[in-house]
Amino acid sequence: MSGQNERWNVALPRSNTIDADRWSEYEWVVWQIEVDDPERRISEPYHSAGVPFLLAKDSREVMVDFAERLGCIYEGCRDDGVCGSDDDPCYTWWFRVPQALHVQRNPRRWPLAMEECQLHLNRLFADHYHWEVFVDARRTKALKEGNPLPPLP
């Protein structure tokens, strides 16, 4: 009997997975990473160099391989969006995350793979900016239903 009690007193390792969420039945979950740039510090080096703003093209070259190494799929980047009442520039990236990685979360409840992508983007383009990371429900549902993916907003 004492052997059983000792067994139950052993501390189990903590898991970084979460309980099932509304996306738990989806094979792939599309996550969006968005950063705002009110001071236009991301686009300024392009303008200063006299070249067109190519954040989507430049980040694609880096993030396709980075996402693949994490087990995710890079879907794209939008570099012509605006946010807020001042129409500040904002940039958005989309990634497909398999369910096995979707459930592995950081304290902010982002998948660890999306945290890694955000940190990598932060190092490349947008150090110390305000980041938003969330599920793109439209694209995630379209994947599950086998419908054509909606265009990147």
PDB file of C-alpha atoms in Angstrom:
ATOM      1  CA  MET A   1       0.000   0.000   0.000  1.00  0.00           C
ATOM      2  CA  SER A   2       2.758   2.455   0.836  1.00  0.00           C
ATOM      3  CA  GLY A   3       4.275   1.835  -2.610  1.00  0.00           C
ATOM      4  CA  GLN A   4       1.060   3.097  -4.228  1.00  0.00           C
ATOM      5  CA  ASN A   5       1.048   6.245  -2.102  1.00  0.00           C
ATOM      6  CA  GLU A   6       4.648   6.964  -2.988  1.00  0.00           C
ATOM      7  CA  ARG A   7       3.837   6.525  -6.658  1.00  0.00           C
ATOM      8  CA  TRP A   8       1.056   9.137  -6.458  1.00  0.00           C
ATOM      9  CA  ASN A   9       3.317  11.584  -4.644  1.00  0.00           C
ATOM     10  CA  VAL A  10       5.757  11.703  -7.543  1.00  0.00           C
ATOM     11  CA  ALA A  11       5.550  15.031  -9.338  1.00  0.00           C
ATOM     12  CA  LEU A  12       4.632  14.647 -12.980  1.00  0.00           C
ATOM     13  CA  PRO A  13       6.388  16.790 -15.574  1.00  0.00           C
ATOM     14  CA  ARG A  14       4.385  19.825 -16.592  1.00  0.00           C
ATOM     15  CA  SER A  15       3.065  19.790 -20.108  1.00  0.00           C
ATOM     16  CA  ASN A  16       2.923  22.802 -22.369  1.00  0.00           C
ATOM     17  CA  THR A  17      -0.193  21.460 -24.096  1.00  0.00           C
ATOM     18  CA  ILE A  18      -3.609  22.924 -23.432  1.00  0.00           C
ATOM     19  CA  ASP A  19      -7.028  21.390 -23.070  1.00  0.00           C
ATOM     20  CA  ALA A  20      -9.073  20.958 -26.205  1.00  0.00           C
ATOM     21  CA  ASP A  21     -10.182  24.248 -27.696  1.00  0.00           C
ATOM     22  CA  ARG A  22     -12.615  25.144 -30.448  1.00  0.00           C
ATOM     23  CA  TRP A  23      -9.958  24.263 -33.047  1.00  0.00           C
ATOM     24  CA  SER A  24      -9.126  20.830 -31.613  1.00  0.00           C
ATOM     25  CA  GLU A  25     -10.989  18.987 -34.383  1.00  0.00           C
ATOM     26  CA  TYR A  26      -9.054  20.742 -37.132  1.00  0.00           C
ATOM     27  CA  GLU A  27      -6.070  19.015 -38.736  1.00  0.00           C
ATOM     28  CA  TRP A  28      -4.530  22.435 -39.522  1.00  0.00           C
ATOM     29  CA  VAL A  29      -5.128  25.780 -37.808  1.00  0.00           C
ATOM     30  CA  VAL A  30      -4.184  28.972 -39.631  1.00  0.00           C
ATOM     31  CA  TRP A  31      -2.541  31.510 -37.352  1.00  0.00           C
ATOM     32  CA  GLN A  32      -2.007  35.165 -38.144  1.00  0.00           C
ATOM     33  CA  ILE A  33       0.884  37.266 -36.866  1.00  0.00           C
ATOM     34  CA  GLU A  34       0.359  41.014 -37.152  1.00  0.00           C
ATOM     35  CA  VAL A  35       2.603  43.941 -36.258  1.00  0.00           C
ATOM     36  CA  ASP A  36       1.789  47.639 -36.385  1.00  0.00           C
ATOM     37  CA  ASP A  37       4.357  50.211 -37.471  1.00  0.00           C
ATOM     38  CA  PRO A  38       3.122  53.720 -36.537  1.00  0.00           C
ATOM     39  CA  GLU A  39       6.615  55.227 -36.883  1.00  0.00           C
ATOM     40  CA  ARG A  40       7.081  53.518 -40.278  1.00  0.00           C
ATOM     41  CA  ARG A  41      10.423  52.122 -39.097  1.00  0.00           C
ATOM     42  CA  ILE A  42       9.950  48.866 -41.010  1.00  0.00           C
ATOM     43  CA  SER A  43       9.369  50.510 -44.385  1.00  0.00           C
ATOM     44  CA  GLU A  44      11.824  53.403 -43.926  1.00  0.00           C
ATOM     45  CA  PRO A  45      14.994  51.448 -44.886  1.00  0.00           C
ATOM     46  CA  TYR A  46      13.331  50.559 -48.183  1.00  0.00           C
ATOM     47  CA  HIS A  47      12.366  54.165 -48.903  1.00  0.00           C
ATOM     48  CA  SER A  48      15.812  55.459 -47.840  1.00  0.00           C
ATOM     49  CA  ALA A  49      17.467  53.001 -50.231  1.00  0.00           C
ATOM     50  CA  GLY A  50      15.184  54.131 -53.048  1.00  0.00           C
ATOM     51  CA  VAL A  51      13.718  50.667 -53.566  1.00  0.00           C
ATOM     52  CA  PRO A  52      10.078  49.615 -53.589  1.00  0.00           C
ATOM     53  CA  PHE A  53       8.690  48.314 -50.336  1.00  0.00           C
ATOM     54  CA  LEU A  54       9.091  44.544 -50.586  1.00  0.00           C
ATOM     55  CA  LEU A  55       8.414  43.212 -47.088  1.00  0.00           C
ATOM     56  CA  ALA A  56       6.116  40.435 -48.360  1.00  0.00           C
ATOM     57  CA  LYS A  57       8.699  39.291 -50.916  1.00  0.00           C
ATOM     58  CA  ASP A  58      11.663  39.608 -48.563  1.00  0.00           C
ATOM     59  CA  SER A  59       9.965  37.847 -45.664  1.00  0.00           C
ATOM     60  CA  ARG A  60       8.720  35.030 -47.905  1.00  0.00           C
ATOM     61  CA  GLU A  61      12.279  34.115 -48.829  1.00  0.00           C
ATOM     62  CA  VAL A  62      13.144  33.703 -45.152  1.00  0.00           C
ATOM     63  CA  MET A  63       9.907  32.496 -43.577  1.00  0.00           C
ATOM     64  CA  VAL A  64       9.043  29.635 -45.961  1.00  0.00           C
ATOM     65  CA  ASP A  65      12.091  27.674 -44.814  1.00  0.00           C
ATOM     66  CA  PHE A  66      11.818  28.828 -41.203  1.00  0.00           C
ATOM     67  CA  ALA A  67       8.172  27.709 -40.935  1.00  0.00           C
ATOM     68  CA  GLU A  68       8.951  24.402 -42.619  1.00  0.00           C
ATOM     69  CA  ARG A  69      11.703  23.643 -40.103  1.00  0.00           C
ATOM     70  CA  LEU A  70       9.135  24.219 -37.331  1.00  0.00           C
ATOM     71  CA  GLY A  71       6.662  21.830 -39.001  1.00  0.00           C
ATOM     72  CA  CYS A  72       4.354  24.603 -40.271  1.00  0.00           C
ATOM     73  CA  ILE A  73       3.445  26.001 -43.681  1.00  0.00           C
ATOM     74  CA  TYR A  74       3.993  29.657 -44.567  1.00  0.00           C
ATOM     75  CA  GLU A  75       0.948  31.007 -46.413  1.00  0.00           C
ATOM     76  CA  GLY A  76       1.875  34.599 -47.110  1.00  0.00           C
ATOM     77  CA  CYS A  77       2.377  38.168 -45.983  1.00  0.00           C
ATOM     78  CA  ARG A  78       0.415  41.312 -46.553  1.00  0.00           C
ATOM     79  CA  ASP A  79       2.533  44.465 -46.461  1.00  0.00           C
ATOM     80  CA  ASP A  80      -0.037  47.042 -47.560  1.00  0.00           C
ATOM     81  CA  GLY A  81      -2.472  46.973 -44.641  1.00  0.00           C
ATOM     82  CA  VAL A  82      -3.365  49.782 -42.269  1.00  0.00           C
ATOM     83  CA  CYS A  83      -4.708  49.812 -38.729  1.00  0.00           C
ATOM     84  CA  GLY A  84      -6.013  52.288 -36.200  1.00  0.00           C
ATOM     85  CA  SER A  85      -7.647  55.657 -36.645  1.00  0.00           C
ATOM     86  CA  ASP A  86      -4.421  57.129 -38.080  1.00  0.00           C
ATOM     87  CA  ASP A  87      -4.179  54.449 -40.797  1.00  0.00           C
ATOM     88  CA  ASP A  88      -0.789  53.373 -39.467  1.00  0.00           C
ATOM     89  CA  PRO A  89       0.912  50.677 -41.518  1.00  0.00           C
ATOM     90  CA  CYS A  90       0.549  47.123 -40.299  1.00  0.00           C
ATOM     91  CA  TYR A  91       1.944  43.913 -41.682  1.00  0.00           C
ATOM     92  CA  THR A  92       0.480  40.439 -41.411  1.00  0.00           C
ATOM     93  CA  TRP A  93       1.853  36.937 -41.937  1.00  0.00           C
ATOM     94  CA  TRP A  94      -0.163  33.702 -42.109  1.00  0.00           C
ATOM     95  CA  PHE A  95       0.993  30.210 -41.144  1.00  0.00           C
ATOM     96  CA  ARG A  96      -0.716  26.812 -41.145  1.00  0.00           C
ATOM     97  CA  VAL A  97      -0.010  24.995 -37.911  1.00  0.00           C
ATOM     98  CA  PRO A  98      -0.703  21.244 -37.593  1.00  0.00           C
ATOM     99  CA  GLN A  99      -2.857  20.238 -34.647  1.00  0.00           C
ATOM    100  CA  ALA A 100       0.084  18.551 -32.882  1.00  0.00           C
ATOM    101  CA  LEU A 101       1.880  21.929 -32.753  1.00  0.00           C
ATOM    102  CA  HIS A 102      -1.295  23.989 -32.270  1.00  0.00           C
ATOM    103  CA  VAL A 103      -1.804  22.561 -28.774  1.00  0.00           C
ATOM    104  CA  GLN A 104       1.730  23.328 -27.566  1.00  0.00           C
ATOM    105  CA  ARG A 105       1.294  26.818 -26.105  1.00  0.00           C
ATOM    106  CA  ASN A 106       3.272  29.554 -24.424  1.00  0.00           C
ATOM    107  CA  PRO A 107       1.879  31.534 -21.443  1.00  0.00           C
ATOM    108  CA  ARG A 108       0.118  33.928 -23.868  1.00  0.00           C
ATOM    109  CA  ARG A 109      -1.628  30.846 -25.315  1.00  0.00           C
ATOM    110  CA  TRP A 110       0.062  31.170 -28.719  1.00  0.00           C
ATOM    111  CA  PRO A 111       1.403  27.952 -30.214  1.00  0.00           C
ATOM    112  CA  LEU A 112       5.119  27.672 -29.486  1.00  0.00           C
ATOM    113  CA  ALA A 113       5.732  27.497 -33.244  1.00  0.00           C
ATOM    114  CA  MET A 114       4.005  30.880 -33.696  1.00  0.00           C
ATOM    115  CA  GLU A 115       6.038  32.330 -30.850  1.00  0.00           C
ATOM    116  CA  GLU A 116       9.181  31.206 -32.692  1.00  0.00           C
ATOM    117  CA  CYS A 117       7.930  32.759 -35.959  1.00  0.00           C
ATOM    118  CA  GLN A 118       7.055  36.009 -34.188  1.00  0.00           C
ATOM    119  CA  LEU A 119      10.462  36.168 -32.532  1.00  0.00           C
ATOM    120  CA  HIS A 120      12.176  35.511 -35.859  1.00  0.00           C
ATOM    121  CA  LEU A 121      10.128  38.224 -37.609  1.00  0.00           C
ATOM    122  CA  ASN A 122      10.885  40.559 -34.723  1.00  0.00           C
ATOM    123  CA  ARG A 123      14.621  40.017 -35.215  1.00  0.00           C
ATOM    124  CA  LEU A 124      14.342  40.504 -38.978  1.00  0.00           C
ATOM    125  CA  PHE A 125      12.005  43.461 -39.331  1.00  0.00           C
ATOM    126  CA  ALA A 126      10.271  44.881 -36.332  1.00  0.00           C
ATOM    127  CA  ASP A 127      12.237  44.912 -33.120  1.00  0.00           C
ATOM    128  CA  HIS A 128      10.161  46.017 -30.101  1.00  0.00           C
ATOM    129  CA  TYR A 129       6.825  46.496 -31.816  1.00  0.00           C
ATOM    130  CA  HIS A 130       3.314  45.591 -30.748  1.00  0.00           C
ATOM    131  CA  TRP A 131       2.486  42.085 -32.009  1.00  0.00           C
ATOM    132  CA  GLU A 132      -0.879  40.352 -32.270  1.00  0.00           C
ATOM    133  CA  VAL A 133      -1.062  36.585 -32.787  1.00  0.00           C
ATOM    134  CA  PHE A 134      -4.426  34.907 -33.364  1.00  0.00           C
ATOM    135  CA  VAL A 135      -6.317  32.271 -35.363  1.00  0.00           C
ATOM    136  CA  ASP A 136      -7.629  33.172 -38.812  1.00  0.00           C
ATOM    137  CA  ALA A 137     -11.015  31.462 -38.507  1.00  0.00           C
ATOM    138  CA  ARG A 138     -12.007  31.964 -42.169  1.00  0.00           C
ATOM    139  CA  ARG A 139      -8.942  30.228 -43.565  1.00  0.00           C
ATOM    140  CA  THR A 140      -8.955  27.514 -40.885  1.00  0.00           C
ATOM    141  CA  LYS A 141     -12.612  26.624 -41.566  1.00  0.00           C
ATOM    142  CA  ALA A 142     -12.080  26.657 -45.341  1.00  0.00           C
ATOM    143  CA  LEU A 143      -9.230  24.157 -44.963  1.00  0.00           C
ATOM    144  CA  LYS A 144     -11.349  21.782 -42.895  1.00  0.00           C
ATOM    145  CA  GLU A 145     -14.332  22.027 -45.226  1.00  0.00           C
ATOM    146  CA  GLY A 146     -12.176  21.551 -48.312  1.00  0.00           C
ATOM    147  CA  ASN A 147     -13.242  24.914 -49.719  1.00  0.00           C
ATOM    148  CA  PRO A 148     -10.937  27.229 -51.644  1.00  0.00           C
ATOM    149  CA  LEU A 149      -8.968  29.398 -49.255  1.00  0.00           C
ATOM    150  CA  PRO A 150     -10.216  32.957 -49.080  1.00  0.00           C
ATOM    151  CA  PRO A 151      -7.733  35.564 -50.274  1.00  0.00           C
ATOM    152  CA  LEU A 152      -5.439  37.076 -47.690  1.00  0.00           C
ATOM    153  CA  PRO A 153      -7.363  40.094 -46.359  1.00  0.00           C
TER     154      PRO A 153
END
